[in-house]
GROMACS .gro file of C-alpha atoms in nm:
model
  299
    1UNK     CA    1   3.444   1.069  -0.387
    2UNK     CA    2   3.102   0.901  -0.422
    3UNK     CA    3   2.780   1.088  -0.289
    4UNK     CA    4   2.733   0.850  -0.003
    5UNK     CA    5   3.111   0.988   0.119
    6UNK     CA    6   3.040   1.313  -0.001
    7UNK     CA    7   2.705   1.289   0.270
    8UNK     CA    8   2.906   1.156   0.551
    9UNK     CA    9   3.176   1.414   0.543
   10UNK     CA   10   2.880   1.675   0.465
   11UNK     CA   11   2.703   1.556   0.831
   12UNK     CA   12   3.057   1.517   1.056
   13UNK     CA   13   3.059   1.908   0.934
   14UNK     CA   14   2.762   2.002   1.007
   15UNK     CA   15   2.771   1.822   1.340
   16UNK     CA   16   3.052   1.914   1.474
   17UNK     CA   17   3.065   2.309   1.541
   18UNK     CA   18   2.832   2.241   1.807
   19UNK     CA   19   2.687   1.998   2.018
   20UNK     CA   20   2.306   1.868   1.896
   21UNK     CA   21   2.004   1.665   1.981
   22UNK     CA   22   2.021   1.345   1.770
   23UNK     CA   23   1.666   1.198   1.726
   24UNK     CA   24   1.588   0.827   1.761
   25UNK     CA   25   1.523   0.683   1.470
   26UNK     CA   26   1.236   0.367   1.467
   27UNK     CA   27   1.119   0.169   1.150
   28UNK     CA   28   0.827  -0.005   1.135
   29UNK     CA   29   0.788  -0.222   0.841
   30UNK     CA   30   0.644  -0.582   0.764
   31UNK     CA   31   0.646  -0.844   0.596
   32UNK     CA   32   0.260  -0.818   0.422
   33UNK     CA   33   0.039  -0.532   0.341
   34UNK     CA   34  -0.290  -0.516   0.570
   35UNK     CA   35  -0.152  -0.600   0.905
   36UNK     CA   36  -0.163  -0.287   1.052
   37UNK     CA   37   0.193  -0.124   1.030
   38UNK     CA   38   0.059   0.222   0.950
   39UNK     CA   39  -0.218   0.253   1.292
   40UNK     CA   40   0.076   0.092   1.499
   41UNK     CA   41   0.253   0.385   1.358
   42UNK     CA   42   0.100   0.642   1.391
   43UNK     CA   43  -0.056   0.545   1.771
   44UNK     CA   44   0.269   0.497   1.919
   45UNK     CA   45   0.362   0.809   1.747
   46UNK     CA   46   0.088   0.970   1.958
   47UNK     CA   47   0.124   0.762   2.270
   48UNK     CA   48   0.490   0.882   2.248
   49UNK     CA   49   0.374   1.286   2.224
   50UNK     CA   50   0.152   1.194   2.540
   51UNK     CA   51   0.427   1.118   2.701
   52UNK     CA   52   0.596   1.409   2.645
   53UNK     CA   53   0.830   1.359   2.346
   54UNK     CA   54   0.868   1.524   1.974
   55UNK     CA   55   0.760   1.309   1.782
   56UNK     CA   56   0.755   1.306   1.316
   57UNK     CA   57   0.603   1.017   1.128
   58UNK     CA   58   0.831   1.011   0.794
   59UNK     CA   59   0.585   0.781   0.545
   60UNK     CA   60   0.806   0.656   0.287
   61UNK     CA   61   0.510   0.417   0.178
   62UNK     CA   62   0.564   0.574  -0.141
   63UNK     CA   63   0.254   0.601  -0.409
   64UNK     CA   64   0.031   0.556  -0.096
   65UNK     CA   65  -0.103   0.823   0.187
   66UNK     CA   66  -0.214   0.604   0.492
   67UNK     CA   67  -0.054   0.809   0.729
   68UNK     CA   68  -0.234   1.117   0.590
   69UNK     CA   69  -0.573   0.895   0.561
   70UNK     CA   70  -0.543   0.769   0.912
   71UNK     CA   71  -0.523   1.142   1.063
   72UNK     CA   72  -0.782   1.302   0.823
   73UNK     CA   73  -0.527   1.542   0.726
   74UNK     CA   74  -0.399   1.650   0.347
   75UNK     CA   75  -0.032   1.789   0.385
   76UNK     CA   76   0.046   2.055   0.148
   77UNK     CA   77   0.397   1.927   0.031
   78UNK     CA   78   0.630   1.628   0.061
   79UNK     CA   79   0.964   1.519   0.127
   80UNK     CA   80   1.012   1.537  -0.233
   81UNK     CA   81   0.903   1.902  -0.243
   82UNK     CA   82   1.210   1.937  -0.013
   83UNK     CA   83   1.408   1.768  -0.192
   84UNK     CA   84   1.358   1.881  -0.523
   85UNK     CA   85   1.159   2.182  -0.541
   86UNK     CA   86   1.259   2.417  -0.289
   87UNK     CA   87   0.997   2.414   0.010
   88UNK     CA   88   1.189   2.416   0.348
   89UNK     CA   89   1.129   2.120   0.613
   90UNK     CA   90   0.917   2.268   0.839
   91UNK     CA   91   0.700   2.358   0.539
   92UNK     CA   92   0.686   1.995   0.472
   93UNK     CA   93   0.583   1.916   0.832
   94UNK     CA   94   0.210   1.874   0.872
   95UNK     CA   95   0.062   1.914   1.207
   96UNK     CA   96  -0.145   1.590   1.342
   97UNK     CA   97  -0.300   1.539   1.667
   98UNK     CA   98  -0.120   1.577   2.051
   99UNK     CA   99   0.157   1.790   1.862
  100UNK     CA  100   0.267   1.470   1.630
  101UNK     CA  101   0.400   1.589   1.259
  102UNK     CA  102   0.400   1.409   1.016
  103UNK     CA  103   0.620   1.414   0.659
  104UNK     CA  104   0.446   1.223   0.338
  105UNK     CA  105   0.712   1.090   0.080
  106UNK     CA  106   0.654   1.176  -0.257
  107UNK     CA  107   0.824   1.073  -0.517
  108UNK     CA  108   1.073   0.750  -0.472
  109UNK     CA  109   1.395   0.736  -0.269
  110UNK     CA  110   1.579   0.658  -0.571
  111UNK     CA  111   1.596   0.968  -0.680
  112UNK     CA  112   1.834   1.046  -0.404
  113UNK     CA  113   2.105   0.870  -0.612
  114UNK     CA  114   2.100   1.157  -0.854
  115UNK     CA  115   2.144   1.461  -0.637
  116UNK     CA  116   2.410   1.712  -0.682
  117UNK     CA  117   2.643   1.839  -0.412
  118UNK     CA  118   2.442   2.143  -0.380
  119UNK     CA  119   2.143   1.959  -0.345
  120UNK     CA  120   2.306   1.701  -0.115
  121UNK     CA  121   2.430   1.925   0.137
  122UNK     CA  122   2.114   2.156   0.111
  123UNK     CA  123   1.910   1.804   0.224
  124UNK     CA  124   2.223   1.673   0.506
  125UNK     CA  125   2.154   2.052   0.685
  126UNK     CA  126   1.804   2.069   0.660
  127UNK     CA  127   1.793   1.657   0.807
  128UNK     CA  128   2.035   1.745   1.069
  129UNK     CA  129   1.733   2.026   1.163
  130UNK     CA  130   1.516   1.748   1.196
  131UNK     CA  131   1.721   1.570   1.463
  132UNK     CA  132   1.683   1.924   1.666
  133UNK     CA  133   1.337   1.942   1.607
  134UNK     CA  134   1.227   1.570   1.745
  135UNK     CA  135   1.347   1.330   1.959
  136UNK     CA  136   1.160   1.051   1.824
  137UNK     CA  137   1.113   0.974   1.428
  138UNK     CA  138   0.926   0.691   1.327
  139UNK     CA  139   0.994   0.561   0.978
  140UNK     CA  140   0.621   0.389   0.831
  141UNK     CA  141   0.783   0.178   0.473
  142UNK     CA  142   0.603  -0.008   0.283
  143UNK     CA  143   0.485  -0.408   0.318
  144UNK     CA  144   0.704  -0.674   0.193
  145UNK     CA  145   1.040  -0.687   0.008
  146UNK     CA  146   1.063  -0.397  -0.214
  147UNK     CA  147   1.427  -0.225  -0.218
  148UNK     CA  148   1.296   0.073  -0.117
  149UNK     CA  149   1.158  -0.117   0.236
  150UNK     CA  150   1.475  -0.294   0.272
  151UNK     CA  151   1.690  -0.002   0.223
  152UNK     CA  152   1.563   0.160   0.479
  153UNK     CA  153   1.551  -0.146   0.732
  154UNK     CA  154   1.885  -0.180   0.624
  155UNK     CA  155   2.010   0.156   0.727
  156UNK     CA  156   1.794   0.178   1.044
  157UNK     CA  157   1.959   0.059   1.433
  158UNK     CA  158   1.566  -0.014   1.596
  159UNK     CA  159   1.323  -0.184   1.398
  160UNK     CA  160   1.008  -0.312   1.472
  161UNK     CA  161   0.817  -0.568   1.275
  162UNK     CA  162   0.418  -0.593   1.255
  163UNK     CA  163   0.298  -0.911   1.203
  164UNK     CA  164  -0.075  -1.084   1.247
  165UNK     CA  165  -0.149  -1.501   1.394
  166UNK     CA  166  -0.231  -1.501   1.002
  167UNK     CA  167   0.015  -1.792   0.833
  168UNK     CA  168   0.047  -1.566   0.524
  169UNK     CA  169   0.152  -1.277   0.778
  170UNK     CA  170   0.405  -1.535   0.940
  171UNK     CA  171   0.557  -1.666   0.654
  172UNK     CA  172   0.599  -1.309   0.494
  173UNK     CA  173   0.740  -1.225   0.778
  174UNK     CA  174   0.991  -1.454   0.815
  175UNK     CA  175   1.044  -1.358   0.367
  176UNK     CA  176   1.111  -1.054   0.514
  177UNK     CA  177   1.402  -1.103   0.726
  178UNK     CA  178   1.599  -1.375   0.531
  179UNK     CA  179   1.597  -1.151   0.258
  180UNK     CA  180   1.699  -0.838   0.472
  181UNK     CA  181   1.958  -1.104   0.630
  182UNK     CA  182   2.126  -1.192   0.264
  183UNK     CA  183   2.181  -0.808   0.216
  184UNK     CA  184   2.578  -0.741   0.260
  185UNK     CA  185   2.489  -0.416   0.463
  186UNK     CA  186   2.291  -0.538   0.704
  187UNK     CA  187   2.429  -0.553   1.035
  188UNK     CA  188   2.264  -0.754   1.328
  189UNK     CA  189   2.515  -0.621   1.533
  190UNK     CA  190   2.388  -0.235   1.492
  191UNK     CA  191   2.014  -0.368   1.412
  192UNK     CA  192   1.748  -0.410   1.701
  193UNK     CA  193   1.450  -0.573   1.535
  194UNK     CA  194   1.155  -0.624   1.766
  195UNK     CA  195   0.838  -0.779   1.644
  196UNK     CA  196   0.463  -0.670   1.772
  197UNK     CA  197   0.200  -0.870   1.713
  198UNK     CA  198  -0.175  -0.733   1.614
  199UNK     CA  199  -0.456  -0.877   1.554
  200UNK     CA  200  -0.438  -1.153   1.865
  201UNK     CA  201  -0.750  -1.329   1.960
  202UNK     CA  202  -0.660  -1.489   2.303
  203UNK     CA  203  -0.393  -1.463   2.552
  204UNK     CA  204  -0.057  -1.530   2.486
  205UNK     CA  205  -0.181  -1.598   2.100
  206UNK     CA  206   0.098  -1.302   2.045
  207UNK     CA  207   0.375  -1.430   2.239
  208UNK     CA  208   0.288  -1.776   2.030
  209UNK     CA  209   0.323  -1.609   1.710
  210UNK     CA  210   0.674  -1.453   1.825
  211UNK     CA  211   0.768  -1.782   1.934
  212UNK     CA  212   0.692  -1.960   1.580
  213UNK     CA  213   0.871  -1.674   1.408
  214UNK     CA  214   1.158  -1.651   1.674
  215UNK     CA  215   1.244  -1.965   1.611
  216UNK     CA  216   1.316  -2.023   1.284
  217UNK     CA  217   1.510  -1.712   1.271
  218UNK     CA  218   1.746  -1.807   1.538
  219UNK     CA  219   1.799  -2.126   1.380
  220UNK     CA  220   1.840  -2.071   0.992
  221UNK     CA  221   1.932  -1.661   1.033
  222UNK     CA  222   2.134  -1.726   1.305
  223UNK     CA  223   2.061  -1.386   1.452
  224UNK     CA  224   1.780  -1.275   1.779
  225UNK     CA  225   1.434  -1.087   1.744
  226UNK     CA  226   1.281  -0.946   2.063
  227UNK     CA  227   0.924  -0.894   2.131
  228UNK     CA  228   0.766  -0.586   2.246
  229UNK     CA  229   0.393  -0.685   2.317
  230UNK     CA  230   0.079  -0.747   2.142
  231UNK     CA  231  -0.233  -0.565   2.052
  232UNK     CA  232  -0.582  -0.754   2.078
  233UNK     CA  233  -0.825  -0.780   1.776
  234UNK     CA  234  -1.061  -0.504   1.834
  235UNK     CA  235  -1.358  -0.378   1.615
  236UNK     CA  236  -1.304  -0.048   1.755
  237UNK     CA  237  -0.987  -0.030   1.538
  238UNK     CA  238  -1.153  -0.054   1.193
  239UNK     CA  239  -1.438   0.233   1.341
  240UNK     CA  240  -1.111   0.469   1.418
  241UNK     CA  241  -1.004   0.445   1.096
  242UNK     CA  242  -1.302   0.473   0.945
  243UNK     CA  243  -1.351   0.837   1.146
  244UNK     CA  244  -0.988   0.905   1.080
  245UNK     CA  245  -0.911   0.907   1.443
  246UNK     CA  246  -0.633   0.675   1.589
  247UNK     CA  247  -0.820   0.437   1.820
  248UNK     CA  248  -0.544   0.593   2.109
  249UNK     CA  249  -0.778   0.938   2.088
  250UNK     CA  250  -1.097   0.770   1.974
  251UNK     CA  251  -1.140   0.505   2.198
  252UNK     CA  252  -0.854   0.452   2.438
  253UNK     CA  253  -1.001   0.259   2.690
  254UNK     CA  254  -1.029  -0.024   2.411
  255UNK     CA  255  -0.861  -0.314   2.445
  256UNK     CA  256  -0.644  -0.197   2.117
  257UNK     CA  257  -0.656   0.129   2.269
  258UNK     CA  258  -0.527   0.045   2.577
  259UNK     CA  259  -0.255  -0.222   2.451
  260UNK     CA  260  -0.160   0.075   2.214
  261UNK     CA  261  -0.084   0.326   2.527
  262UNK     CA  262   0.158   0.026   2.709
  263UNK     CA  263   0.326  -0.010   2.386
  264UNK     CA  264   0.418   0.321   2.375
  265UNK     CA  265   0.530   0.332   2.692
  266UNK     CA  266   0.740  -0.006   2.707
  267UNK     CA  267   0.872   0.166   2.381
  268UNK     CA  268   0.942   0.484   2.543
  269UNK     CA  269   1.162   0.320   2.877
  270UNK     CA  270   1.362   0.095   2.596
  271UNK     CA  271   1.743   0.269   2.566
  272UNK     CA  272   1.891   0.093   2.244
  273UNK     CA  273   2.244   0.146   2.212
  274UNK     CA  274   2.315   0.300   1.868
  275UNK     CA  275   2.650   0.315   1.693
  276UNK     CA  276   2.764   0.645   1.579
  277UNK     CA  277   2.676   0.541   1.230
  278UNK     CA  278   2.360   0.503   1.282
  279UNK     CA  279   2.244   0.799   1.477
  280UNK     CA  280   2.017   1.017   1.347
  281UNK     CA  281   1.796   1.104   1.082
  282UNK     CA  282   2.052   1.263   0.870
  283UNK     CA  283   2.314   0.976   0.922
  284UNK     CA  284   2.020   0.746   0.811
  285UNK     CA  285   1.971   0.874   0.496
  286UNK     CA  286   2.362   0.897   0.471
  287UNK     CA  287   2.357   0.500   0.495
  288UNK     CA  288   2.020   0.512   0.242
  289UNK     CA  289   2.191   0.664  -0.043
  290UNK     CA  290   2.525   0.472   0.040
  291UNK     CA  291   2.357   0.153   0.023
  292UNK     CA  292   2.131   0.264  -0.319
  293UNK     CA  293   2.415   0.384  -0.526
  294UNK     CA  294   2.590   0.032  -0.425
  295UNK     CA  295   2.285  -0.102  -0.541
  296UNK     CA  296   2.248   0.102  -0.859
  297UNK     CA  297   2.606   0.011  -0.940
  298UNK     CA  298   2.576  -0.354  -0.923
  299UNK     CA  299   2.259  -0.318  -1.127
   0.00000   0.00000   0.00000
């Protein structure tokens, strides 16, 4: 029994003595660094807490910190301090604003590959605690194609891609998804991916930009993206970052600010049917370290 099977029968265990909240699971990823995936982040996270939900950021940007940058806060440990080095989850929680935590990543999600049973089922039960303690996780990757961001899109049910008018953005973008589309364990039947765009400088620029992207997926992908909104190019966006303030807090009567708040909110009224093997935190990083050791053994 590989660990990917070992996981799965470690989290129908754990899950079935009693009945538990399962948290909904959201990536945001994109196609290009620099469009904005990490503000969209972490303001819907806090447009989400506003509107009365748990909500944990999980950055798995590894190497970087913009979560931690973009709230002005240093957390003390990371999910790799979980994983490997004994601190408990809610140690690796780090307060932000309106109640939001937030979990930095540490070290890479390769490593995961490598546990031992002990340490597998010591990271399934303290995951499955996670699902109690939010009912919202967003998932901030990394930009572009790297495994580690397509792992995770891979093993995620709701998706949402950032993306900018910017033809570099586009055509990343669309880089992206054929590559995420050639991937054997992708599934667009379990996979909602809806695409936001920033950065718009006129009306309807944003439902353009979905439509020149749309397109070309439907025809040489052959599966659907939906569109969630836009957010305007604001100067007040660059100022909140600067102050380490998400523009929702800082200035929320912004255009951004404002567009960020309706986001949230269309985001928060959206009921995405998920497949039981896809629900979850825990059952997400089930289907992470399934799909990296079938990676790692075709490699």
């Amino acid at each position: 029994m590989d660990q990917a099977e070992q996981l799965r029968k470690l989290v129908r265990q754990s899950s079935s003595s009693q009945p538990k909240n399962t948290a909904r699971v959201i990536t945001v990823t994109s196609g290009k660094g620099g469009v904005g995936k990490s503000s969209v982040s972490v303001n819907l996270a806090i447009g989400l807490a506003k509107a009365g939900k748990r909500v944990i950021i999980m950055d798995v940007d590894f190497g970087l910190a913009n979560v931690e940058v973009m709230l002005g806060i240093r957390p003390e440990y990371n999910l790799a301090d979980m994983m490997f080095r004994g601190r408990t989850l809610r140690e690796v929680i780090t307060k932000g604003p309106e109640g939001i935590g937030f979990i930095s990543g540490g070290s890479g999600i390769h490593e995961l590959t490598k546990l031992t049973r002990e340490q597998i089922l010591n990271l399934t039960m303290r995951l499955v605690e996670l699902d109690e303690l939010a009912d919202v996780i967003i998932i901030d990757t990394g930009a572009g194609i790297a495994d580690t961001v397509l792992e995770f899109v891979t093993a995620s049910t709701e998706v949402l891609l950032v993306a900018t008018p910017e033809p570099t953005s586009i055509t990343d973008a669309y880089a992206l998804l054929k590559t995420l589309n050639r991937r054997a364990e992708f599934s667009t039947e379990h996979t909602c991916i809806k695409m936001i765009a920033n950065r718009v400088r006129a009306e309807n620029e944003g439902k353009e930009l979905f439509g020149k992207i749309s397109v070309v997926v439907t025809k040489f992908l052959n599966f659907e993206l939906e569109y969630l909104g836009e957010i305007p190019q604001d100067d007040q966006v660059s100022k909140a970052i600067i102050r380490q303030k998400p523009i929702i807090l800082s200035a929320p009567n912004s255009d951004a600010g404002r567009a960020m708040r309706e986001l949230a909110e269309k985001l928060g009224g959206i009921c995405v049917p998920v497949a039981d093997e896809k629900k979850g935190i825990a059952q997400l990083f089930t289907n992470l370290i399934k799909t990296t050791s079938r990676q790692k053994r075709k490699g």
